[in-house]
Amino acid sequence: MKYKDYYAILGVERGASEDDIKKAYRKLARKYHPDVSKEKNAEEKFKEVAEAYETLKDPEKRAAYEQLGRYRAGEEFRPPPGWGEQFRGGAAGGEGRFEDFVDLADLFEQMGMRNARGRAGARGFSMPGQDYEVTANISLEDAARGTELQLELNAVEPQPDGTVKRVPTTTRVRVPKGVSDGQRLRVPGKGAPGVGGGPAGDLYLDIKLAPHRLFKPVGHDLYLDVPIAPWEAVLGQEIEVPTLGGRVKVQVRPGSRAGQKLRLTGKGLPTPKGGHGDLYCVLSIVTPSVLSDREKALYEELAKVSNFDPRGHLQ
Amino acid sequence: MTDLQILDAETTVALEELAAASGLAPREVLELVEYGAFEVSGEGPGYRFRAQTIVQARRVARLRDDFELAPPAMSLVLALLERIEALERRILEAECGSPR
């Protein structure tokens, strides 16, 4: 088992008061809480901070943690002899099978569960299973047509004797067509099993659409950058653009400007109820970087004969 | 193979299901309705909510647990976070709608 220095994670001294520990936690929670933070790796950092606080705020858990001894963060260690009997209350038969615990957090989670069981009395104790939250990265095409996902979960399974075990499990789910970026999905009962007859937790999926080469999704609408030549903007032109369902023809009107949006109704992502978002073609006017002599001559001719003053409003 | 429930504005859930899925007590949910944090859906008998409220309720329950917030503060934080997200969506739309 790898040692975690909970005091260092919270940035407090080993002898810190409960109040100092709470203050340090609140400060770090404000910085890294995934619901409010934009920091990089906020979720990972917050889990560390929350785990440290869960242990150090509870006098019994803190005493048990102190008794583990002092090690460097990340150093392999084993709890001292007798630690299991003293702090795990024989929940695992007093055997102290530490190899079952891959993580310090599991050890203290088990202690919390045992304490709750003790408070409720062995007969009346039940609690719902833990919910799982998973980010599912899917392509735009898969969001449009629906897809099947195979999720590898490191499930926490409470054992009848009050211990917890981590068990790798695979869950297959069918994502219906029409999901959008940031959409949340729920699979009731597919979280961890409950304890003492408590209901199983749920599985939550957070959909993230992988960046697409051409289309940018906003909800169920799609945006596509469409470059056009200056003469196409001035004279108008029928052009072809890609959509999720294949190429379609679009009419660029004479006198089009950069930034103008052409809406293709119903060519966006499908919605769950059978509708469709729209596709917006955003026009940009691009100029050739290399001109032939003939092209250059024509531009020079145009410059001579044109009365157009693009900066007239700046006079 | 398991089908998923999309947490959107189309499906609705009962008060008890919302509370169980979020970890909020039913009385906290109703208090948050009073403060305008959650909107009750018009359909069906009893209190019903759009399924997307589960996402809000789970978030607010996490904030309650991690910052020890009372319902009025939960409601305020939720409103501010949702305002930020709406503005972020508008920025994204504006960026997508501008030529490169």
Coordinates of N, CA and C in Angstrom, one line a residue, chain A residues 15 49 87 208:
Chain A
G15 N 0.4 18.6 13.8 CA -0.3 18.9 15.0 C -1.4 19.9 14.8
V49 N -7.8 16.1 -1.9 CA -8.0 17.0 -0.8 C -9.2 16.5 0.1
F87 N -8.0 -0.7 15.2 CA -8.8 0.3 14.5 C -9.9 -0.3 13.6
K208 N -18.9 13.6 -23.6 CA -17.9 14.6 -24.2 C -17.8 14.2 -25.7

